[in-house]
XYZ file of C-alpha atoms in Angstrom:
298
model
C 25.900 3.200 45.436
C 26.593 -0.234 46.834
C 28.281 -2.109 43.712
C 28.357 -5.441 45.931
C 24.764 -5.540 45.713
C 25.003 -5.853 41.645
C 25.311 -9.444 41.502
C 24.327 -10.233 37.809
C 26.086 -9.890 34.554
C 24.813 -7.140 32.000
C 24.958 -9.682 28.855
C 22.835 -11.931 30.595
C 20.092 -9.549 31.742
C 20.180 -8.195 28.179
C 19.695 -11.742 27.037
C 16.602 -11.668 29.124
C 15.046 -8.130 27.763
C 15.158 -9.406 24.396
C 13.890 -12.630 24.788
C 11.155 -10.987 26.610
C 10.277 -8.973 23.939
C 10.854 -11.087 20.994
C 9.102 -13.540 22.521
C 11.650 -16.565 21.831
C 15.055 -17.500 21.894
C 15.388 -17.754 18.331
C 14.122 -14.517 17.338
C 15.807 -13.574 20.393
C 18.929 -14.928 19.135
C 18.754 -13.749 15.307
C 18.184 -9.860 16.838
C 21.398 -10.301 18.898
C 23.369 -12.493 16.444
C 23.889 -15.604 18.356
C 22.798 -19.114 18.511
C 20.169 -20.167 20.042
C 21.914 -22.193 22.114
C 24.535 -19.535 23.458
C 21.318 -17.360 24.437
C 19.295 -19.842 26.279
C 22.785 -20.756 28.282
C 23.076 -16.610 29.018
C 18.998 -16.709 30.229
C 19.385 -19.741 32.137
C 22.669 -18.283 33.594
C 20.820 -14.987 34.505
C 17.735 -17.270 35.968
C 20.507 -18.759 38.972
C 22.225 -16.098 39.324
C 19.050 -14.349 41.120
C 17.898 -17.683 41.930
C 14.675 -16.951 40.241
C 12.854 -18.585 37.067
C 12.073 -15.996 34.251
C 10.262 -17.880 31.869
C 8.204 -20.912 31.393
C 7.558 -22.811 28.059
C 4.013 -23.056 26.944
C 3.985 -25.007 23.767
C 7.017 -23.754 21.727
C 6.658 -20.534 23.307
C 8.072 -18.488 26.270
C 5.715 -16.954 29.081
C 7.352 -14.594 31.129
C 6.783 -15.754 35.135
C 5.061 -13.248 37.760
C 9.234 -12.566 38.753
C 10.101 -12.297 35.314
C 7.367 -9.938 34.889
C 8.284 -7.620 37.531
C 11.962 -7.687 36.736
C 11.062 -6.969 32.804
C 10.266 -2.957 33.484
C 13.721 -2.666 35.814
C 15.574 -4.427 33.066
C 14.078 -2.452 30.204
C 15.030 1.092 31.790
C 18.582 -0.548 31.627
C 18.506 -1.432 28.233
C 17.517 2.624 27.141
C 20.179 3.771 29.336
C 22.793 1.343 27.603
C 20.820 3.045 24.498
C 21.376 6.836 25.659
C 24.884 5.718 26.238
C 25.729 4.029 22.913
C 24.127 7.267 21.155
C 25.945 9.447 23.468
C 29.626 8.056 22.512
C 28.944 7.685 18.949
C 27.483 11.182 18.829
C 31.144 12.487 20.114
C 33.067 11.086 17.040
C 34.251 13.193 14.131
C 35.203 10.488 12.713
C 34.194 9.819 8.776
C 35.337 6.460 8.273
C 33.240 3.694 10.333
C 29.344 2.018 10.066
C 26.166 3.874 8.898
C 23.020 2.258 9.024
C 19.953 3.674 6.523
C 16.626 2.244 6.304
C 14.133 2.601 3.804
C 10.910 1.115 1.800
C 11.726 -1.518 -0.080
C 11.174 0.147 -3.263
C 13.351 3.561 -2.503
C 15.671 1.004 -1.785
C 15.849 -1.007 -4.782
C 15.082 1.713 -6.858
C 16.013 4.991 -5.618
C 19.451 4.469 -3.301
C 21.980 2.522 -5.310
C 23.142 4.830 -7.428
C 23.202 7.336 -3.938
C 24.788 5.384 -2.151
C 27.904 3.986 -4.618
C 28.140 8.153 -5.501
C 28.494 8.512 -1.428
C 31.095 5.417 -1.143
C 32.957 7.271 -3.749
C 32.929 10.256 -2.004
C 33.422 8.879 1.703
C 34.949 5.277 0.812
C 36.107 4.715 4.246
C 32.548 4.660 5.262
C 30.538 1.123 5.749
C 26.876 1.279 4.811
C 24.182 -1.031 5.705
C 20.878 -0.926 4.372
C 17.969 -2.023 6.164
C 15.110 -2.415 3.224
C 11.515 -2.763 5.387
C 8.211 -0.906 4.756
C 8.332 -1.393 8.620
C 9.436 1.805 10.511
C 12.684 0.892 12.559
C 12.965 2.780 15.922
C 15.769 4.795 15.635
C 15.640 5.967 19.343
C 16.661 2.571 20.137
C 19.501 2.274 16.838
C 18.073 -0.003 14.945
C 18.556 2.177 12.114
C 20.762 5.600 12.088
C 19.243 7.427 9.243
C 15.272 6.879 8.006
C 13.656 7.959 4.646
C 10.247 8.097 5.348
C 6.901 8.811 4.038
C 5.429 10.253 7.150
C 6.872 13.490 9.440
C 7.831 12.414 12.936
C 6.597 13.805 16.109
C 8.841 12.376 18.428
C 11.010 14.703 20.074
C 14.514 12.568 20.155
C 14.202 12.547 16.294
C 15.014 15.577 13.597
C 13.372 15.596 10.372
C 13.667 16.946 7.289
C 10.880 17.451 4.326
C 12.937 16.302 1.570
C 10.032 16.151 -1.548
C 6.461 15.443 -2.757
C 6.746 12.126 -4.786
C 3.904 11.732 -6.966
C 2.623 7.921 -7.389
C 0.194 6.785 -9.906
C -1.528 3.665 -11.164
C 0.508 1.167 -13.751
C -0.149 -2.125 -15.064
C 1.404 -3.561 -18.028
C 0.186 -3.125 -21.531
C -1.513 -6.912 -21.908
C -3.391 -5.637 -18.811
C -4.564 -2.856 -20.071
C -5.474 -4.838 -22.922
C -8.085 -7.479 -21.078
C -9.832 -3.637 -19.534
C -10.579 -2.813 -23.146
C -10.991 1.367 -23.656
C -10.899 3.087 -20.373
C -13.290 5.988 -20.204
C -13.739 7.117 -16.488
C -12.801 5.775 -13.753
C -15.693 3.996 -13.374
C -13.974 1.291 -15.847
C -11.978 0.354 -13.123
C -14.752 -0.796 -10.746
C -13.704 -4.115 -12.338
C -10.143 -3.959 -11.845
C -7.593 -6.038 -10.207
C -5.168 -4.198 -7.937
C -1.840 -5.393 -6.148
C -2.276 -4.573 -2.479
C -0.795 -5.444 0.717
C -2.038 -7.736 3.677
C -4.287 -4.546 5.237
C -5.600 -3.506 1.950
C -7.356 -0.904 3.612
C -5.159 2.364 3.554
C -4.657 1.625 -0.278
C -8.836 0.775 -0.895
C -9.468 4.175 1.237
C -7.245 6.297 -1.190
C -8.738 5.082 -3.701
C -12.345 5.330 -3.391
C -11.184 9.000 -2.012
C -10.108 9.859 -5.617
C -13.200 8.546 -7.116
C -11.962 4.299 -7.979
C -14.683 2.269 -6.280
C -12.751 -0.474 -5.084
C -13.616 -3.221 -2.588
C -11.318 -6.200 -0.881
C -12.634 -8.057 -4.421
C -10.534 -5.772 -6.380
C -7.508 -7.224 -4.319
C -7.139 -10.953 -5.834
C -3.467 -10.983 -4.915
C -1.649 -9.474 -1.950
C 1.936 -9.286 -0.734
C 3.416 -7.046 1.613
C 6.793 -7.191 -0.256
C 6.500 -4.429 -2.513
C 9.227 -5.538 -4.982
C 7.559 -8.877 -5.510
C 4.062 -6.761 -5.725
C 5.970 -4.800 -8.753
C 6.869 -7.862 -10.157
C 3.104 -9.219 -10.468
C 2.198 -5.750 -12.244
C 5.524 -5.947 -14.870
C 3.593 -9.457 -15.499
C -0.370 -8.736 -15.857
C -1.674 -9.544 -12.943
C -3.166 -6.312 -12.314
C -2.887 -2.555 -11.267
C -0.415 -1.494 -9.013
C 0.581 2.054 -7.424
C 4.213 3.153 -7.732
C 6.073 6.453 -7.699
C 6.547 8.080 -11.171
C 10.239 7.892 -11.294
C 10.109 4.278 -10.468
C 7.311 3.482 -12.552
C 7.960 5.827 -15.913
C 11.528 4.398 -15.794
C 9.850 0.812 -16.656
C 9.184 -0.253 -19.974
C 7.047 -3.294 -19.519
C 4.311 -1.019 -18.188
C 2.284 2.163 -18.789
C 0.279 4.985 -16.407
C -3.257 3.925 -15.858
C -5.667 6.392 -16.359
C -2.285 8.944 -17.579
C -4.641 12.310 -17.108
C -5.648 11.444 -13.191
C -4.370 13.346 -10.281
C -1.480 11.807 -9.019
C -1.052 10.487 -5.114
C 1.227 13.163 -3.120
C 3.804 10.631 -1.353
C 5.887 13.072 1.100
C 9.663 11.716 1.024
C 10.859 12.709 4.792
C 14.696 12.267 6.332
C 14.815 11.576 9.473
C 17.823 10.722 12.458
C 18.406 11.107 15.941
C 18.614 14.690 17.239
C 22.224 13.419 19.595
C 23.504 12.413 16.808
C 24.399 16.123 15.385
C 27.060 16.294 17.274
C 27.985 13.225 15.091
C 30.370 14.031 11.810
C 29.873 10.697 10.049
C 25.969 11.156 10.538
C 25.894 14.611 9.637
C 27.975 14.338 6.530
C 25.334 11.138 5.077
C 22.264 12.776 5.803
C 23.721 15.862 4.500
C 24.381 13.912 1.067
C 21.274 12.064 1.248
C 18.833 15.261 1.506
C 21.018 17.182 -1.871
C 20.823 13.883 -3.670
C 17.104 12.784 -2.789
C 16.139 16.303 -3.430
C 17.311 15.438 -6.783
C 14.670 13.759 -9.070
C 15.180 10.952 -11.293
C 14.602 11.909 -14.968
Protein backbone atom coordinates (compact mmCIF):
# COMPACT_ATOMS: atom_id res chain seq x y z
CA UNK A 1 0.00 0.00 0.00
CA UNK A 2 1.39 3.44 -0.66
CA UNK A 3 0.87 5.27 2.88
CA UNK A 4 2.26 8.63 1.20
CA UNK A 5 -0.74 8.75 -0.78
CA UNK A 6 -2.99 9.02 2.62
CA UNK A 7 -2.83 12.60 2.97
CA UNK A 8 -5.83 13.36 5.34
CA UNK A 9 -6.38 12.97 9.00
CA UNK A 10 -8.93 10.20 10.24
CA UNK A 11 -10.70 12.70 12.88
CA UNK A 12 -11.35 14.99 10.25
CA UNK A 13 -12.86 12.64 7.65
CA UNK A 14 -14.93 11.25 10.54
CA UNK A 15 -16.00 14.79 11.21
CA UNK A 16 -17.22 14.76 7.68
CA UNK A 17 -19.28 11.22 7.79
CA UNK A 18 -21.21 12.46 10.57
CA UNK A 19 -21.99 15.70 9.54
CA UNK A 20 -23.09 14.10 6.42
CA UNK A 21 -25.39 12.06 8.00
CA UNK A 22 -26.70 14.14 10.74
CA UNK A 23 -27.19 16.62 8.50
CA UNK A 24 -25.56 19.62 10.62
CA UNK A 25 -22.80 20.52 12.62
CA UNK A 26 -24.67 20.74 15.68
CA UNK A 27 -26.28 17.50 15.67
CA UNK A 28 -23.10 16.58 14.22
CA UNK A 29 -21.35 17.89 17.12
CA UNK A 30 -23.79 16.67 20.06
CA UNK A 31 -23.32 12.80 18.44
CA UNK A 32 -19.52 13.24 18.72
CA UNK A 33 -19.41 15.39 21.90
CA UNK A 34 -17.85 18.52 20.72
CA UNK A 35 -18.63 22.04 19.99
CA UNK A 36 -19.82 23.13 17.21
CA UNK A 37 -17.18 25.16 16.62
CA UNK A 38 -14.27 22.50 17.08
CA UNK A 39 -16.26 20.36 14.34
CA UNK A 40 -16.77 22.88 11.69
CA UNK A 41 -12.78 23.79 12.19
CA UNK A 42 -12.11 19.65 11.72
CA UNK A 43 -14.64 19.79 8.31
CA UNK A 44 -13.19 22.84 7.05
CA UNK A 45 -9.69 21.38 7.83
CA UNK A 46 -10.62 18.11 5.95
CA UNK A 47 -12.21 20.43 2.96
CA UNK A 48 -8.19 21.93 2.24
CA UNK A 49 -6.61 19.26 2.95
CA UNK A 50 -8.07 17.56 -0.41
CA UNK A 51 -8.51 20.91 -1.70
CA UNK A 52 -12.10 20.18 -2.29
CA UNK A 53 -15.46 21.80 -0.82
CA UNK A 54 -17.78 19.18 0.93
CA UNK A 55 -20.65 21.06 1.77
CA UNK A 56 -22.59 24.10 0.96
CA UNK A 57 -25.10 25.96 3.27
CA UNK A 58 -28.61 26.23 2.04
CA UNK A 59 -30.53 28.14 4.59
CA UNK A 60 -29.33 26.84 8.02
CA UNK A 61 -28.67 23.64 6.50
CA UNK A 62 -25.76 21.62 4.95
CA UNK A 63 -25.96 20.14 1.26
CA UNK A 64 -23.42 17.78 0.57
CA UNK A 65 -21.48 18.99 -2.96
CA UNK A 66 -21.28 16.53 -6.12
CA UNK A 67 -17.35 15.83 -4.43
CA UNK A 68 -18.72 15.51 -1.16
CA UNK A 69 -21.16 13.17 -2.49
CA UNK A 70 -18.84 10.88 -4.09
CA UNK A 71 -16.37 10.90 -1.24
CA UNK A 72 -19.45 10.15 1.35
CA UNK A 73 -19.68 6.15 0.28
CA UNK A 74 -15.52 5.86 0.48
CA UNK A 75 -15.68 7.57 3.81
CA UNK A 76 -18.59 5.58 5.18
CA UNK A 77 -16.88 2.05 4.43
CA UNK A 78 -14.14 3.65 6.71
CA UNK A 79 -16.23 4.50 9.40
CA UNK A 80 -17.68 0.44 9.62
CA UNK A 81 -14.23 -0.70 9.45
CA UNK A 82 -13.18 1.68 12.43
CA UNK A 83 -16.62 -0.04 13.71
CA UNK A 84 -15.48 -3.82 13.06
CA UNK A 85 -12.32 -2.72 14.72
CA UNK A 86 -13.64 -1.08 17.91
CA UNK A 87 -15.98 -4.32 18.31
CA UNK A 88 -13.13 -6.49 17.52
CA UNK A 89 -10.76 -5.14 20.51
CA UNK A 90 -13.44 -4.80 22.96
CA UNK A 91 -14.68 -8.29 22.13
CA UNK A 92 -10.98 -9.61 23.28
CA UNK A 93 -11.29 -8.26 26.91
CA UNK A 94 -12.08 -10.41 29.92
CA UNK A 95 -12.17 -7.73 31.66
CA UNK A 96 -15.34 -7.09 34.22
CA UNK A 97 -14.73 -3.75 35.35
CA UNK A 98 -15.17 -0.94 32.48
CA UNK A 99 -18.45 0.76 30.39
CA UNK A 100 -21.69 -1.08 29.39
CA UNK A 101 -24.14 0.56 27.42
CA UNK A 102 -28.09 -0.86 27.57
CA UNK A 103 -30.88 0.60 25.77
CA UNK A 104 -34.38 0.23 26.27
CA UNK A 105 -38.16 1.72 25.96
CA UNK A 106 -38.63 4.33 27.99
CA UNK A 107 -40.98 2.63 30.18
CA UNK A 108 -38.79 -0.79 30.83
CA UNK A 109 -36.50 1.75 31.69
CA UNK A 110 -38.15 3.73 34.22
CA UNK A 111 -40.01 0.99 35.38
CA UNK A 112 -38.52 -2.28 34.90
CA UNK A 113 -34.38 -1.76 35.12
CA UNK A 114 -33.56 0.15 38.27
CA UNK A 115 -33.90 -2.19 40.63
CA UNK A 116 -31.76 -4.66 37.84
CA UNK A 117 -29.42 -2.70 37.38
CA UNK A 118 -28.41 -1.36 41.25
CA UNK A 119 -28.75 -5.54 42.04
CA UNK A 120 -26.02 -5.85 38.98
CA UNK A 121 -23.77 -2.78 40.36
CA UNK A 122 -23.84 -4.67 43.53
CA UNK A 123 -22.82 -7.64 42.08
CA UNK A 124 -20.20 -6.23 39.43
CA UNK A 125 -19.51 -2.65 41.11
CA UNK A 126 -16.53 -2.06 39.06
CA UNK A 127 -18.77 -1.96 36.11
CA UNK A 128 -20.08 1.60 34.57
CA UNK A 129 -23.58 1.46 33.12
CA UNK A 130 -25.20 3.80 30.82
CA UNK A 131 -28.64 3.71 29.91
CA UNK A 132 -29.89 4.85 26.74
CA UNK A 133 -33.95 5.23 27.39
CA UNK A 134 -35.53 5.64 23.51
CA UNK A 135 -38.55 3.80 22.01
CA UNK A 136 -36.13 4.33 18.99
CA UNK A 137 -34.12 1.14 18.10
CA UNK A 138 -30.29 2.05 18.42
CA UNK A 139 -28.05 0.20 15.87
CA UNK A 140 -25.98 -1.84 17.75
CA UNK A 141 -23.86 -2.97 14.69
CA UNK A 142 -22.56 0.42 14.71
CA UNK A 143 -22.27 0.66 19.06
CA UNK A 144 -24.55 2.93 19.75
CA UNK A 145 -25.86 0.71 22.28
CA UNK A 146 -24.11 -2.73 23.57
CA UNK A 147 -27.03 -4.57 24.91
CA UNK A 148 -30.95 -4.01 23.53
CA UNK A 149 -34.25 -5.11 25.24
CA UNK A 150 -36.56 -5.21 22.63
CA UNK A 151 -40.03 -5.91 21.66
CA UNK A 152 -39.34 -7.31 18.27
CA UNK A 153 -36.81 -10.53 17.26
CA UNK A 154 -33.95 -9.43 15.05
CA UNK A 155 -33.03 -10.77 11.75
CA UNK A 156 -29.84 -9.34 11.26
CA UNK A 157 -27.12 -11.66 11.21
CA UNK A 158 -24.27 -9.56 13.28
CA UNK A 159 -26.83 -9.57 16.18
CA UNK A 160 -27.80 -12.64 18.78
CA UNK A 161 -31.05 -12.68 20.38
CA UNK A 162 -32.66 -14.07 23.00
CA UNK A 163 -36.67 -14.58 23.70
CA UNK A 164 -36.67 -13.48 27.15
CA UNK A 165 -40.87 -13.34 27.91
CA UNK A 166 -44.45 -12.62 26.74
CA UNK A 167 -45.44 -9.33 28.58
CA UNK A 168 -49.02 -8.93 28.63
CA UNK A 169 -50.30 -5.12 28.25
CA UNK A 170 -53.75 -3.99 28.83
CA UNK A 171 -55.89 -0.87 28.84
CA UNK A 172 -55.81 1.58 32.17
CA UNK A 173 -57.12 4.87 32.87
CA UNK A 174 -57.66 6.26 36.19
CA UNK A 175 -60.73 5.79 38.26
CA UNK A 176 -62.32 9.59 37.60
CA UNK A 177 -61.96 8.36 33.97
CA UNK A 178 -63.66 5.58 34.24
CA UNK A 179 -66.10 7.53 36.00
CA UNK A 180 -67.08 10.22 33.00
CA UNK A 181 -67.55 6.41 30.66
CA UNK A 182 -70.32 5.55 33.10
CA UNK A 183 -70.95 1.37 33.20
CA UNK A 184 -68.91 -0.32 30.60
CA UNK A 185 -70.72 -3.20 28.99
CA UNK A 186 -68.85 -4.28 25.74
CA UNK A 187 -66.46 -2.92 24.13
CA UNK A 188 -68.55 -1.11 22.12
CA UNK A 189 -68.66 1.55 25.16
CA UNK A 190 -65.42 2.50 24.19
CA UNK A 191 -66.22 3.70 20.64
CA UNK A 192 -66.34 7.00 22.59
CA UNK A 193 -63.19 6.82 24.33
CA UNK A 194 -60.17 8.89 24.58
CA UNK A 195 -56.87 7.06 24.19
CA UNK A 196 -53.13 8.25 24.77
CA UNK A 197 -51.28 7.47 21.56
CA UNK A 198 -48.18 8.36 19.90
CA UNK A 199 -47.40 10.70 16.82
CA UNK A 200 -48.26 7.54 14.18
CA UNK A 201 -51.28 6.48 16.01
CA UNK A 202 -51.69 3.91 13.59
CA UNK A 203 -49.97 0.62 14.91
CA UNK A 204 -51.86 1.32 18.28
CA UNK A 205 -55.58 2.19 16.28
CA UNK A 206 -54.81 -1.18 14.15
CA UNK A 207 -54.48 -3.34 17.40
CA UNK A 208 -57.18 -2.14 18.53
CA UNK A 209 -59.88 -2.36 16.12
CA UNK A 210 -58.13 -6.02 15.66
CA UNK A 211 -59.43 -6.93 19.18
CA UNK A 212 -62.80 -5.61 18.54
CA UNK A 213 -62.33 -1.38 20.03
CA UNK A 214 -63.49 0.69 17.07
CA UNK A 215 -61.22 3.43 17.31
CA UNK A 216 -60.42 6.21 14.83
CA UNK A 217 -57.56 9.19 14.88
CA UNK A 218 -60.73 11.02 16.95
CA UNK A 219 -60.23 8.69 19.75
CA UNK A 220 -56.57 10.14 19.93
CA UNK A 221 -57.18 13.85 21.42
CA UNK A 222 -53.69 13.86 22.88
CA UNK A 223 -50.46 12.37 21.58
CA UNK A 224 -46.86 12.17 22.75
CA UNK A 225 -44.27 9.94 21.73
CA UNK A 226 -42.69 10.04 25.25
CA UNK A 227 -44.28 7.25 26.85
CA UNK A 228 -43.57 8.31 30.47
CA UNK A 229 -45.23 11.66 29.94
CA UNK A 230 -48.15 9.57 27.99
CA UNK A 231 -48.44 7.56 31.53
CA UNK A 232 -48.56 10.60 33.23
CA UNK A 233 -51.76 11.98 31.24
CA UNK A 234 -53.55 8.50 32.07
CA UNK A 235 -52.47 8.64 36.17
CA UNK A 236 -54.39 12.16 35.56
CA UNK A 237 -57.77 11.47 33.46
CA UNK A 238 -57.07 12.32 30.36
CA UNK A 239 -57.89 9.11 28.92
CA UNK A 240 -57.04 5.36 28.20
CA UNK A 241 -53.71 4.30 27.86
CA UNK A 242 -51.96 0.77 27.14
CA UNK A 243 -49.23 -0.37 29.55
CA UNK A 244 -47.73 -3.68 30.59
CA UNK A 245 -49.43 -5.35 33.63
CA UNK A 246 -46.55 -5.19 35.94
CA UNK A 247 -46.16 -1.57 35.26
CA UNK A 248 -49.65 -0.77 35.26
CA UNK A 249 -51.14 -3.16 38.30
CA UNK A 250 -48.21 -1.76 40.37
CA UNK A 251 -50.07 1.83 40.10
CA UNK A 252 -52.60 2.86 42.37
CA UNK A 253 -54.03 5.93 40.77
CA UNK A 254 -55.43 3.69 38.03
CA UNK A 255 -57.41 0.52 37.25
CA UNK A 256 -57.58 -2.26 34.10
CA UNK A 257 -60.08 -1.17 31.56
CA UNK A 258 -62.31 -3.62 30.48
CA UNK A 259 -60.34 -6.21 33.45
CA UNK A 260 -61.94 -9.55 31.61
CA UNK A 261 -60.40 -8.64 27.89
CA UNK A 262 -57.63 -10.52 26.30
CA UNK A 263 -54.56 -8.99 27.04
CA UNK A 264 -51.88 -7.63 24.19
CA UNK A 265 -48.86 -10.30 23.93
CA UNK A 266 -45.74 -7.77 24.09
CA UNK A 267 -42.60 -10.20 23.35
CA UNK A 268 -39.62 -8.88 25.69
CA UNK A 269 -36.41 -9.84 23.38
CA UNK A 270 -32.41 -9.41 24.45
CA UNK A 271 -30.43 -8.68 22.02
CA UNK A 272 -26.24 -7.82 21.44
CA UNK A 273 -23.68 -8.17 19.00
CA UNK A 274 -22.74 -11.74 18.04
CA UNK A 275 -18.43 -10.48 18.33
CA UNK A 276 -19.08 -9.51 21.35
CA UNK A 277 -19.22 -13.24 22.97
CA UNK A 278 -15.95 -13.42 23.05
CA UNK A 279 -16.52 -10.38 25.39
CA UNK A 280 -16.58 -11.24 29.44
CA UNK A 281 -18.04 -7.92 30.60
CA UNK A 282 -20.87 -8.34 27.86
CA UNK A 283 -21.47 -11.81 28.49
CA UNK A 284 -21.67 -11.59 32.22
CA UNK A 285 -24.65 -8.38 31.85
CA UNK A 286 -26.67 -9.99 29.40
CA UNK A 287 -26.29 -13.10 31.28
CA UNK A 288 -27.82 -11.19 34.45
CA UNK A 289 -30.20 -9.32 32.47
CA UNK A 290 -31.99 -12.49 30.75
CA UNK A 291 -32.27 -14.47 34.74
CA UNK A 292 -33.50 -11.19 36.11
CA UNK A 293 -35.95 -10.05 33.19
CA UNK A 294 -37.11 -13.56 33.07
CA UNK A 295 -38.18 -12.75 36.47
CA UNK A 296 -41.67 -11.07 36.74
CA UNK A 297 -42.59 -8.29 38.86
CA UNK A 298 -45.26 -9.29 41.44
Amino acid sequence: MEWRSVNFDWNRARAFLVTAEEGSLTAAARALGLTQPTLSRQVEALEAELSLVLFERIGRGLVLTPAGLELLEHVRGMGEAATRLSIAASGQSQSLDGPICITASEAYSAFLLPPIIARLRKAHPGLEVEIVASNASSDLRRREADIAIRNVASTQQELIARKIRDDKAYMYASRSYLDTLGPLQSLDDLRVADFLGFASTDVLMKALNAVGVGVTRRNFPVICDNHLVQWEFVKNGAGIGLITEDIGDAEPLVRRVMPSMAPFIVPMWLVAHRELNTSARMRTVFDFLALELSRRRG
